[in-house]
Amino acid sequence: MITLTLDDGVAEIVLDAPDRRNALTLDDLNDLDAAYRRAAEEGARALVLRGEGRVFCAGRDVSGVDPETDDIAGYLGAVEGLMRRMADHPAPTFAAVQGAALGVGLGLAIATDVVYVGETAKIGSPFAQLGALLDSGGHALLVERLGAHRALDLIYTGDLMSGAEAVAAGLFSRAIPDAELLAFTREKARLAASGPTQAFLASKRLVASLRDERLWSVVADETAGQEALRATADYREGFAAFQQKRRPVFRGA
């Protein structure tokens, strides 16, 4: 479930499914896209994205996905479309990231202008347990900010960085004590909403011009790679193990 409120020039979009850790279905992606579109139409001068509950976004909702029939390319195509809308949003955007930001959840952060994370947030790639590929621009972010060795370390091990570690490594904007995160983010968005919007957007376009070509190329390659992996035995085993809540047994196939 996605909710949108607008108050004094600030739009707040909420991922509101805490019972499933704000994991996103295809319908959720479409609703999130519509919320960004409406915020733009309403003329919001700043936007806050947050997740309800203890987790920002655990990624895709794969609880009922059958790898044999899954349209992963269609799902990730919707993710790319949403990320492009988020990145192009005509106002400064802020994310308050608490708990986990994984998979698509990490992609939502990548597509946001300014990301504040709780000090104990969890950032990284859990795909080693799924037999799947880090997606939603994750490779671009990790290699760009951490370098190839650290990126592959996180991908191979599935280890997660805390919010404080992620900020110290240059992944995101600032690490904030968990209890203060949302109030801090809202205050920064409120200040931006009262600022020189057109000057902010000029800077936003310049920053985008320095990163977009590589980011979207990687997103497309990730989608192709994920679709290819869908045919592997390890991919099927990873999904089965996740859904059955057991450890996967990978055979390298």
PDB file of C-alpha atoms in Angstrom:
ATOM      1  CA  MET A   1       0.000   0.000   0.000  1.00  0.00           C
ATOM      2  CA  ILE A   2       1.262   3.462  -0.946  1.00  0.00           C
ATOM      3  CA  THR A   3      -0.016   6.670   0.624  1.00  0.00           C
ATOM      4  CA  LEU A   4       0.581  10.300  -0.316  1.00  0.00           C
ATOM      5  CA  THR A   5      -0.007  13.441   1.739  1.00  0.00           C
ATOM      6  CA  LEU A   6       0.754  17.046   0.817  1.00  0.00           C
ATOM      7  CA  ASP A   7       1.311  19.767   3.386  1.00  0.00           C
ATOM      8  CA  ASP A   8       2.692  23.270   2.920  1.00  0.00           C
ATOM      9  CA  GLY A   9       4.560  22.421  -0.282  1.00  0.00           C
ATOM     10  CA  VAL A  10       5.996  19.105   0.946  1.00  0.00           C
ATOM     11  CA  ALA A  11       4.759  15.767  -0.397  1.00  0.00           C
ATOM     12  CA  GLU A  12       5.240  12.697   1.782  1.00  0.00           C
ATOM     13  CA  ILE A  13       5.010   9.283   0.160  1.00  0.00           C
ATOM     14  CA  VAL A  14       4.814   6.281   2.464  1.00  0.00           C
ATOM     15  CA  LEU A  15       5.459   2.609   1.754  1.00  0.00           C
ATOM     16  CA  ASP A  16       2.740   1.356   4.079  1.00  0.00           C
ATOM     17  CA  ALA A  17       2.917  -2.431   4.298  1.00  0.00           C
ATOM     18  CA  PRO A  18       4.950  -3.017   7.474  1.00  0.00           C
ATOM     19  CA  ASP A  19       3.575  -6.560   7.834  1.00  0.00           C
ATOM     20  CA  ARG A  20       5.646  -7.547   4.782  1.00  0.00           C
ATOM     21  CA  ARG A  21       8.534  -5.183   5.503  1.00  0.00           C
ATOM     22  CA  ASN A  22       7.279  -2.858   2.761  1.00  0.00           C
ATOM     23  CA  ALA A  23       8.286  -5.352   0.074  1.00  0.00           C
ATOM     24  CA  LEU A  24       6.891  -4.241  -3.276  1.00  0.00           C
ATOM     25  CA  THR A  25       4.581  -6.041  -5.681  1.00  0.00           C
ATOM     26  CA  LEU A  26       4.087  -4.912  -9.266  1.00  0.00           C
ATOM     27  CA  ASP A  27       0.876  -3.165  -8.188  1.00  0.00           C
ATOM     28  CA  ASP A  28       2.838  -1.315  -5.500  1.00  0.00           C
ATOM     29  CA  LEU A  29       5.340  -0.118  -8.110  1.00  0.00           C
ATOM     30  CA  ASN A  30       2.493   1.229 -10.233  1.00  0.00           C
ATOM     31  CA  ASP A  31       0.916   2.948  -7.212  1.00  0.00           C
ATOM     32  CA  LEU A  32       4.253   4.463  -6.252  1.00  0.00           C
ATOM     33  CA  ASP A  33       4.716   5.756  -9.795  1.00  0.00           C
ATOM     34  CA  ALA A  34       1.246   7.320  -9.625  1.00  0.00           C
ATOM     35  CA  ALA A  35       2.048   8.973  -6.285  1.00  0.00           C
ATOM     36  CA  TYR A  36       5.160  10.646  -7.720  1.00  0.00           C
ATOM     37  CA  ARG A  37       3.160  11.762 -10.730  1.00  0.00           C
ATOM     38  CA  ARG A  38       0.456  13.267  -8.512  1.00  0.00           C
ATOM     39  CA  ALA A  39       3.003  15.040  -6.304  1.00  0.00           C
ATOM     40  CA  ALA A  40       4.456  16.664  -9.420  1.00  0.00           C
ATOM     41  CA  GLU A  41       1.012  17.646 -10.691  1.00  0.00           C
ATOM     42  CA  GLU A  42       0.168  19.202  -7.317  1.00  0.00           C
ATOM     43  CA  GLY A  43       3.297  21.345  -7.495  1.00  0.00           C
ATOM     44  CA  ALA A  44       5.026  20.029  -4.373  1.00  0.00           C
ATOM     45  CA  ARG A  45       8.329  21.859  -3.864  1.00  0.00           C
ATOM     46  CA  ALA A  46       9.969  19.010  -1.944  1.00  0.00           C
ATOM     47  CA  LEU A  47       9.219  15.335  -1.388  1.00  0.00           C
ATOM     48  CA  VAL A  48       9.900  12.841   1.400  1.00  0.00           C
ATOM     49  CA  LEU A  49       9.867   9.075   0.820  1.00  0.00           C
ATOM     50  CA  ARG A  50       9.708   6.796   3.843  1.00  0.00           C
ATOM     51  CA  GLY A  51       8.633   3.321   4.925  1.00  0.00           C
ATOM     52  CA  GLU A  52       6.149   2.606   7.698  1.00  0.00           C
ATOM     53  CA  GLY A  53       7.345   0.403  10.548  1.00  0.00           C
ATOM     54  CA  ARG A  54      10.857  -0.814  11.295  1.00  0.00           C
ATOM     55  CA  VAL A  55      11.980  -1.373   7.682  1.00  0.00           C
ATOM     56  CA  PHE A  56      12.258   1.072   4.790  1.00  0.00           C
ATOM     57  CA  CYS A  57      11.871  -1.540   2.019  1.00  0.00           C
ATOM     58  CA  ALA A  58      12.985  -5.182   1.927  1.00  0.00           C
ATOM     59  CA  GLY A  59      12.878  -5.227  -1.886  1.00  0.00           C
ATOM     60  CA  ARG A  60      10.568  -7.187  -4.119  1.00  0.00           C
ATOM     61  CA  ASP A  61       7.723  -9.189  -2.589  1.00  0.00           C
ATOM     62  CA  VAL A  62       8.711 -12.699  -3.722  1.00  0.00           C
ATOM     63  CA  SER A  63       6.518 -14.601  -1.286  1.00  0.00           C
ATOM     64  CA  GLY A  64       4.279 -15.967  -4.033  1.00  0.00           C
ATOM     65  CA  VAL A  65       6.645 -15.837  -7.016  1.00  0.00           C
ATOM     66  CA  ASP A  66       7.114 -18.988  -9.099  1.00  0.00           C
ATOM     67  CA  PRO A  67      10.524 -18.760 -10.832  1.00  0.00           C
ATOM     68  CA  GLU A  68       9.250 -21.014 -13.621  1.00  0.00           C
ATOM     69  CA  THR A  69       6.634 -18.499 -14.763  1.00  0.00           C
ATOM     70  CA  ASP A  70       7.913 -15.274 -13.254  1.00  0.00           C
ATOM     71  CA  ASP A  71       8.035 -12.256 -15.568  1.00  0.00           C
ATOM     72  CA  ILE A  72      11.143 -10.838 -13.925  1.00  0.00           C
ATOM     73  CA  ALA A  73      11.960  -8.673 -16.943  1.00  0.00           C
ATOM     74  CA  GLY A  74       8.501  -7.097 -16.757  1.00  0.00           C
ATOM     75  CA  TYR A  75       8.858  -6.427 -13.033  1.00  0.00           C
ATOM     76  CA  LEU A  76      12.320  -4.907 -13.363  1.00  0.00           C
ATOM     77  CA  GLY A  77      11.152  -2.895 -16.358  1.00  0.00           C
ATOM     78  CA  ALA A  78       8.547  -1.338 -14.068  1.00  0.00           C
ATOM     79  CA  VAL A  79      11.274  -0.705 -11.478  1.00  0.00           C
ATOM     80  CA  GLU A  80      13.381   1.126 -14.055  1.00  0.00           C
ATOM     81  CA  GLY A  81      10.421   3.228 -15.166  1.00  0.00           C
ATOM     82  CA  LEU A  82       9.676   4.147 -11.554  1.00  0.00           C
ATOM     83  CA  MET A  83      13.312   4.979 -10.813  1.00  0.00           C
ATOM     84  CA  ARG A  84      13.460   7.246 -13.839  1.00  0.00           C
ATOM     85  CA  ARG A  85      10.293   9.070 -12.713  1.00  0.00           C
ATOM     86  CA  MET A  86      11.764   9.449  -9.219  1.00  0.00           C
ATOM     87  CA  ALA A  87      15.083  10.725 -10.516  1.00  0.00           C
ATOM     88  CA  ASP A  88      13.327  13.197 -12.835  1.00  0.00           C
ATOM     89  CA  HIS A  89      10.881  14.462 -10.186  1.00  0.00           C
ATOM     90  CA  PRO A  90      10.679  18.278 -10.552  1.00  0.00           C
ATOM     91  CA  ALA A  91      11.557  19.083  -6.935  1.00  0.00           C
ATOM     92  CA  PRO A  92      14.209  18.121  -4.378  1.00  0.00           C
ATOM     93  CA  THR A  93      13.553  14.615  -3.035  1.00  0.00           C
ATOM     94  CA  PHE A  94      14.577  13.121   0.304  1.00  0.00           C
ATOM     95  CA  ALA A  95      14.432   9.562   1.650  1.00  0.00           C
ATOM     96  CA  ALA A  96      14.366   8.538   5.310  1.00  0.00           C
ATOM     97  CA  VAL A  97      15.823   5.024   5.354  1.00  0.00           C
ATOM     98  CA  GLN A  98      15.393   2.987   8.522  1.00  0.00           C
ATOM     99  CA  GLY A  99      15.921  -0.732   8.950  1.00  0.00           C
ATOM    100  CA  ALA A 100      16.645  -2.566   5.712  1.00  0.00           C
ATOM    101  CA  ALA A 101      16.994  -1.078   2.229  1.00  0.00           C
ATOM    102  CA  LEU A 102      17.549  -4.091  -0.003  1.00  0.00           C
ATOM    103  CA  GLY A 103      17.064  -4.900  -3.691  1.00  0.00           C
ATOM    104  CA  VAL A 104      14.372  -2.617  -5.062  1.00  0.00           C
ATOM    105  CA  GLY A 105      14.471  -0.760  -1.747  1.00  0.00           C
ATOM    106  CA  LEU A 106      18.088   0.120  -2.467  1.00  0.00           C
ATOM    107  CA  GLY A 107      17.012   1.216  -5.953  1.00  0.00           C
ATOM    108  CA  LEU A 108      14.468   3.626  -4.457  1.00  0.00           C
ATOM    109  CA  ALA A 109      17.273   5.200  -2.449  1.00  0.00           C
ATOM    110  CA  ILE A 110      19.536   5.385  -5.510  1.00  0.00           C
ATOM    111  CA  ALA A 111      16.837   7.293  -7.397  1.00  0.00           C
ATOM    112  CA  THR A 112      16.363   9.849  -4.574  1.00  0.00           C
ATOM    113  CA  ASP A 113      18.319  13.100  -4.433  1.00  0.00           C
ATOM    114  CA  VAL A 114      19.218  13.068  -0.726  1.00  0.00           C
ATOM    115  CA  VAL A 115      19.223   9.944   1.441  1.00  0.00           C
ATOM    116  CA  TYR A 116      19.354  10.091   5.228  1.00  0.00           C
ATOM    117  CA  VAL A 117      19.769   6.709   6.896  1.00  0.00           C
ATOM    118  CA  GLY A 118      19.259   5.533  10.456  1.00  0.00           C
ATOM    119  CA  GLU A 119      22.528   4.651  12.135  1.00  0.00           C
ATOM    120  CA  THR A 120      21.455   0.996  12.469  1.00  0.00           C
ATOM    121  CA  ALA A 121      19.938   0.674   8.975  1.00  0.00           C
ATOM    122  CA  LYS A 122      21.042  -2.332   6.882  1.00  0.00           C
ATOM    123  CA  ILE A 123      22.369  -1.711   3.373  1.00  0.00           C
ATOM    124  CA  GLY A 124      23.721  -4.232   0.880  1.00  0.00           C
ATOM    125  CA  SER A 125      22.979  -7.199  -1.355  1.00  0.00           C
ATOM    126  CA  PRO A 126      21.142 -10.227   0.101  1.00  0.00           C
ATOM    127  CA  PHE A 127      20.958 -11.923  -3.305  1.00  0.00           C
ATOM    128  CA  ALA A 128      23.595 -14.519  -2.413  1.00  0.00           C
ATOM    129  CA  GLN A 129      20.801 -16.357  -0.586  1.00  0.00           C
ATOM    130  CA  LEU A 130      18.463 -16.217  -3.593  1.00  0.00           C
ATOM    131  CA  GLY A 131      20.781 -17.281  -6.386  1.00  0.00           C
ATOM    132  CA  ALA A 132      19.790 -14.048  -8.068  1.00  0.00           C
ATOM    133  CA  LEU A 133      21.477 -10.847  -9.235  1.00  0.00           C
ATOM    134  CA  LEU A 134      21.693  -7.546  -7.414  1.00  0.00           C
ATOM    135  CA  ASP A 135      19.407  -5.243  -9.393  1.00  0.00           C
ATOM    136  CA  SER A 136      17.816  -1.774  -9.418  1.00  0.00           C
ATOM    137  CA  GLY A 137      21.141  -0.030 -10.045  1.00  0.00           C
ATOM    138  CA  GLY A 138      22.909  -1.646  -7.098  1.00  0.00           C
ATOM    139  CA  HIS A 139      26.058  -2.511  -9.061  1.00  0.00           C
ATOM    140  CA  ALA A 140      26.404   1.081 -10.247  1.00  0.00           C
ATOM    141  CA  LEU A 141      26.049   2.462  -6.721  1.00  0.00           C
ATOM    142  CA  LEU A 142      28.430   0.022  -5.037  1.00  0.00           C
ATOM    143  CA  VAL A 143      31.182   0.193  -7.654  1.00  0.00           C
ATOM    144  CA  GLU A 144      30.899   3.980  -8.030  1.00  0.00           C
ATOM    145  CA  ARG A 145      31.128   4.649  -4.293  1.00  0.00           C
ATOM    146  CA  LEU A 146      33.065   1.644  -2.899  1.00  0.00           C
ATOM    147  CA  GLY A 147      35.177   0.336  -5.771  1.00  0.00           C
ATOM    148  CA  ALA A 148      35.132  -3.083  -7.415  1.00  0.00           C
ATOM    149  CA  HIS A 149      36.727  -5.063  -4.579  1.00  0.00           C
ATOM    150  CA  ARG A 150      34.393  -3.861  -1.815  1.00  0.00           C
ATOM    151  CA  ALA A 151      31.369  -4.163  -4.117  1.00  0.00           C
ATOM    152  CA  LEU A 152      32.120  -7.804  -4.902  1.00  0.00           C
ATOM    153  CA  ASP A 153      32.911  -8.489  -1.240  1.00  0.00           C
ATOM    154  CA  LEU A 154      29.377  -7.400  -0.284  1.00  0.00           C
ATOM    155  CA  ILE A 155      27.824  -9.281  -3.217  1.00  0.00           C
ATOM    156  CA  TYR A 156      29.677 -12.556  -2.610  1.00  0.00           C
ATOM    157  CA  THR A 157      29.235 -12.605   1.172  1.00  0.00           C
ATOM    158  CA  GLY A 158      25.797 -11.065   1.496  1.00  0.00           C
ATOM    159  CA  ASP A 159      27.153  -9.030   4.425  1.00  0.00           C
ATOM    160  CA  LEU A 160      25.224  -5.845   5.151  1.00  0.00           C
ATOM    161  CA  MET A 161      26.581  -2.430   6.098  1.00  0.00           C
ATOM    162  CA  SER A 162      25.025  -0.421   8.901  1.00  0.00           C
ATOM    163  CA  GLY A 163      23.685   3.005   8.053  1.00  0.00           C
ATOM    164  CA  ALA A 164      26.637   4.606   9.832  1.00  0.00           C
ATOM    165  CA  GLU A 165      29.099   2.436   7.862  1.00  0.00           C
ATOM    166  CA  ALA A 166      27.329   3.163   4.564  1.00  0.00           C
ATOM    167  CA  VAL A 167      27.557   6.903   5.102  1.00  0.00           C
ATOM    168  CA  ALA A 168      31.188   6.720   6.231  1.00  0.00           C
ATOM    169  CA  ALA A 169      31.903   4.843   2.972  1.00  0.00           C
ATOM    170  CA  GLY A 170      30.196   7.559   0.925  1.00  0.00           C
ATOM    171  CA  LEU A 171      27.066   5.651  -0.123  1.00  0.00           C
ATOM    172  CA  PHE A 172      24.506   8.115   1.227  1.00  0.00           C
ATOM    173  CA  SER A 173      24.103  11.604   2.651  1.00  0.00           C
ATOM    174  CA  ARG A 174      24.082  11.400   6.455  1.00  0.00           C
ATOM    175  CA  ALA A 175      23.549   8.868   9.234  1.00  0.00           C
ATOM    176  CA  ILE A 176      21.066  10.035  11.862  1.00  0.00           C
ATOM    177  CA  PRO A 177      20.153   8.444  15.204  1.00  0.00           C
ATOM    178  CA  ASP A 178      17.213   6.170  14.462  1.00  0.00           C
ATOM    179  CA  ALA A 179      14.757   7.970  16.756  1.00  0.00           C
ATOM    180  CA  GLU A 180      15.525  11.332  15.114  1.00  0.00           C
ATOM    181  CA  LEU A 181      15.601  10.209  11.468  1.00  0.00           C
ATOM    182  CA  LEU A 182      12.083  11.062  10.301  1.00  0.00           C
ATOM    183  CA  ALA A 183      11.877  14.433  12.058  1.00  0.00           C
ATOM    184  CA  PHE A 184      15.300  15.369  10.677  1.00  0.00           C
ATOM    185  CA  THR A 185      14.326  14.390   7.123  1.00  0.00           C
ATOM    186  CA  ARG A 186      11.024  16.230   7.279  1.00  0.00           C
ATOM    187  CA  GLU A 187      12.756  19.377   8.515  1.00  0.00           C
ATOM    188  CA  LYS A 188      15.314  19.319   5.685  1.00  0.00           C
ATOM    189  CA  ALA A 189      12.524  18.809   3.142  1.00  0.00           C
ATOM    190  CA  ARG A 190      10.555  21.690   4.655  1.00  0.00           C
ATOM    191  CA  LEU A 191      13.584  23.963   4.334  1.00  0.00           C
ATOM    192  CA  ALA A 192      14.104  22.902   0.712  1.00  0.00           C
ATOM    193  CA  ALA A 193      10.426  23.581  -0.049  1.00  0.00           C
ATOM    194  CA  SER A 194      10.911  27.187   1.050  1.00  0.00           C
ATOM    195  CA  GLY A 195      14.107  27.609  -0.962  1.00  0.00           C
ATOM    196  CA  PRO A 196      14.989  28.628  -4.553  1.00  0.00           C
ATOM    197  CA  THR A 197      13.366  25.704  -6.356  1.00  0.00           C
ATOM    198  CA  GLN A 198      14.611  26.555  -9.825  1.00  0.00           C
ATOM    199  CA  ALA A 199      18.209  26.873  -8.624  1.00  0.00           C
ATOM    200  CA  PHE A 200      17.899  23.501  -6.899  1.00  0.00           C
ATOM    201  CA  LEU A 201      16.540  21.931 -10.078  1.00  0.00           C
ATOM    202  CA  ALA A 202      19.399  23.388 -12.122  1.00  0.00           C
ATOM    203  CA  SER A 203      21.850  21.649  -9.778  1.00  0.00           C
ATOM    204  CA  LYS A 204      19.778  18.466  -9.905  1.00  0.00           C
ATOM    205  CA  ARG A 205      19.997  18.395 -13.708  1.00  0.00           C
ATOM    206  CA  LEU A 206      23.763  18.977 -13.646  1.00  0.00           C
ATOM    207  CA  VAL A 207      24.319  16.159 -11.149  1.00  0.00           C
ATOM    208  CA  ALA A 208      22.089  13.850 -13.206  1.00  0.00           C
ATOM    209  CA  SER A 209      24.102  14.576 -16.332  1.00  0.00           C
ATOM    210  CA  LEU A 210      27.215  13.276 -14.569  1.00  0.00           C
ATOM    211  CA  ARG A 211      25.766   9.924 -13.545  1.00  0.00           C
ATOM    212  CA  ASP A 212      22.687   8.975 -15.574  1.00  0.00           C
ATOM    213  CA  GLU A 213      24.238   7.329 -18.640  1.00  0.00           C
ATOM    214  CA  ARG A 214      26.163   4.797 -16.584  1.00  0.00           C
ATOM    215  CA  LEU A 215      23.358   4.187 -14.080  1.00  0.00           C
ATOM    216  CA  TRP A 216      20.662   3.380 -16.637  1.00  0.00           C
ATOM    217  CA  SER A 217      23.025   1.225 -18.687  1.00  0.00           C
ATOM    218  CA  VAL A 218      23.766  -0.846 -15.581  1.00  0.00           C
ATOM    219  CA  VAL A 219      20.061  -1.110 -14.700  1.00  0.00           C
ATOM    220  CA  ALA A 220      19.342  -2.524 -18.172  1.00  0.00           C
ATOM    221  CA  ASP A 221      22.230  -4.993 -17.919  1.00  0.00           C
ATOM    222  CA  GLU A 222      21.050  -6.124 -14.474  1.00  0.00           C
ATOM    223  CA  THR A 223      17.597  -6.832 -15.851  1.00  0.00           C
ATOM    224  CA  ALA A 224      19.031  -8.921 -18.693  1.00  0.00           C
ATOM    225  CA  GLY A 225      21.268 -10.796 -16.283  1.00  0.00           C
ATOM    226  CA  GLN A 226      18.421 -11.497 -13.870  1.00  0.00           C
ATOM    227  CA  GLU A 227      16.289 -12.880 -16.687  1.00  0.00           C
ATOM    228  CA  ALA A 228      19.120 -15.195 -17.744  1.00  0.00           C
ATOM    229  CA  LEU A 229      19.633 -16.440 -14.184  1.00  0.00           C
ATOM    230  CA  ARG A 230      15.932 -17.282 -13.879  1.00  0.00           C
ATOM    231  CA  ALA A 231      16.584 -20.438 -15.925  1.00  0.00           C
ATOM    232  CA  THR A 232      19.230 -21.776 -13.513  1.00  0.00           C
ATOM    233  CA  ALA A 233      18.723 -24.467 -10.894  1.00  0.00           C
ATOM    234  CA  ASP A 234      20.346 -22.300  -8.225  1.00  0.00           C
ATOM    235  CA  TYR A 235      17.842 -19.510  -8.865  1.00  0.00           C
ATOM    236  CA  ARG A 236      14.933 -21.906  -8.437  1.00  0.00           C
ATOM    237  CA  GLU A 237      16.516 -23.349  -5.291  1.00  0.00           C
ATOM    238  CA  GLY A 238      17.064 -19.887  -3.844  1.00  0.00           C
ATOM    239  CA  PHE A 239      13.442 -18.906  -4.268  1.00  0.00           C
ATOM    240  CA  ALA A 240      12.179 -22.236  -2.920  1.00  0.00           C
ATOM    241  CA  ALA A 241      14.405 -21.938   0.153  1.00  0.00           C
ATOM    242  CA  PHE A 242      13.273 -18.377   0.820  1.00  0.00           C
ATOM    243  CA  GLN A 243       9.613 -19.275   0.562  1.00  0.00           C
ATOM    244  CA  GLN A 244      10.095 -22.385   2.732  1.00  0.00           C
ATOM    245  CA  LYS A 245      12.193 -20.422   5.249  1.00  0.00           C
ATOM    246  CA  ARG A 246      15.228 -22.716   5.066  1.00  0.00           C
ATOM    247  CA  ARG A 247      18.836 -22.371   3.995  1.00  0.00           C
ATOM    248  CA  PRO A 248      19.392 -22.879   0.254  1.00  0.00           C
ATOM    249  CA  VAL A 249      21.623 -25.635  -1.096  1.00  0.00           C
ATOM    250  CA  PHE A 250      23.381 -24.274  -4.177  1.00  0.00           C
ATOM    251  CA  ARG A 251      25.190 -26.567  -6.597  1.00  0.00           C
ATOM    252  CA  GLY A 252      26.648 -23.965  -8.928  1.00  0.00           C
ATOM    253  CA  ALA A 253      24.171 -24.806 -11.692  1.00  0.00           C
TER     254      ALA A 253
END
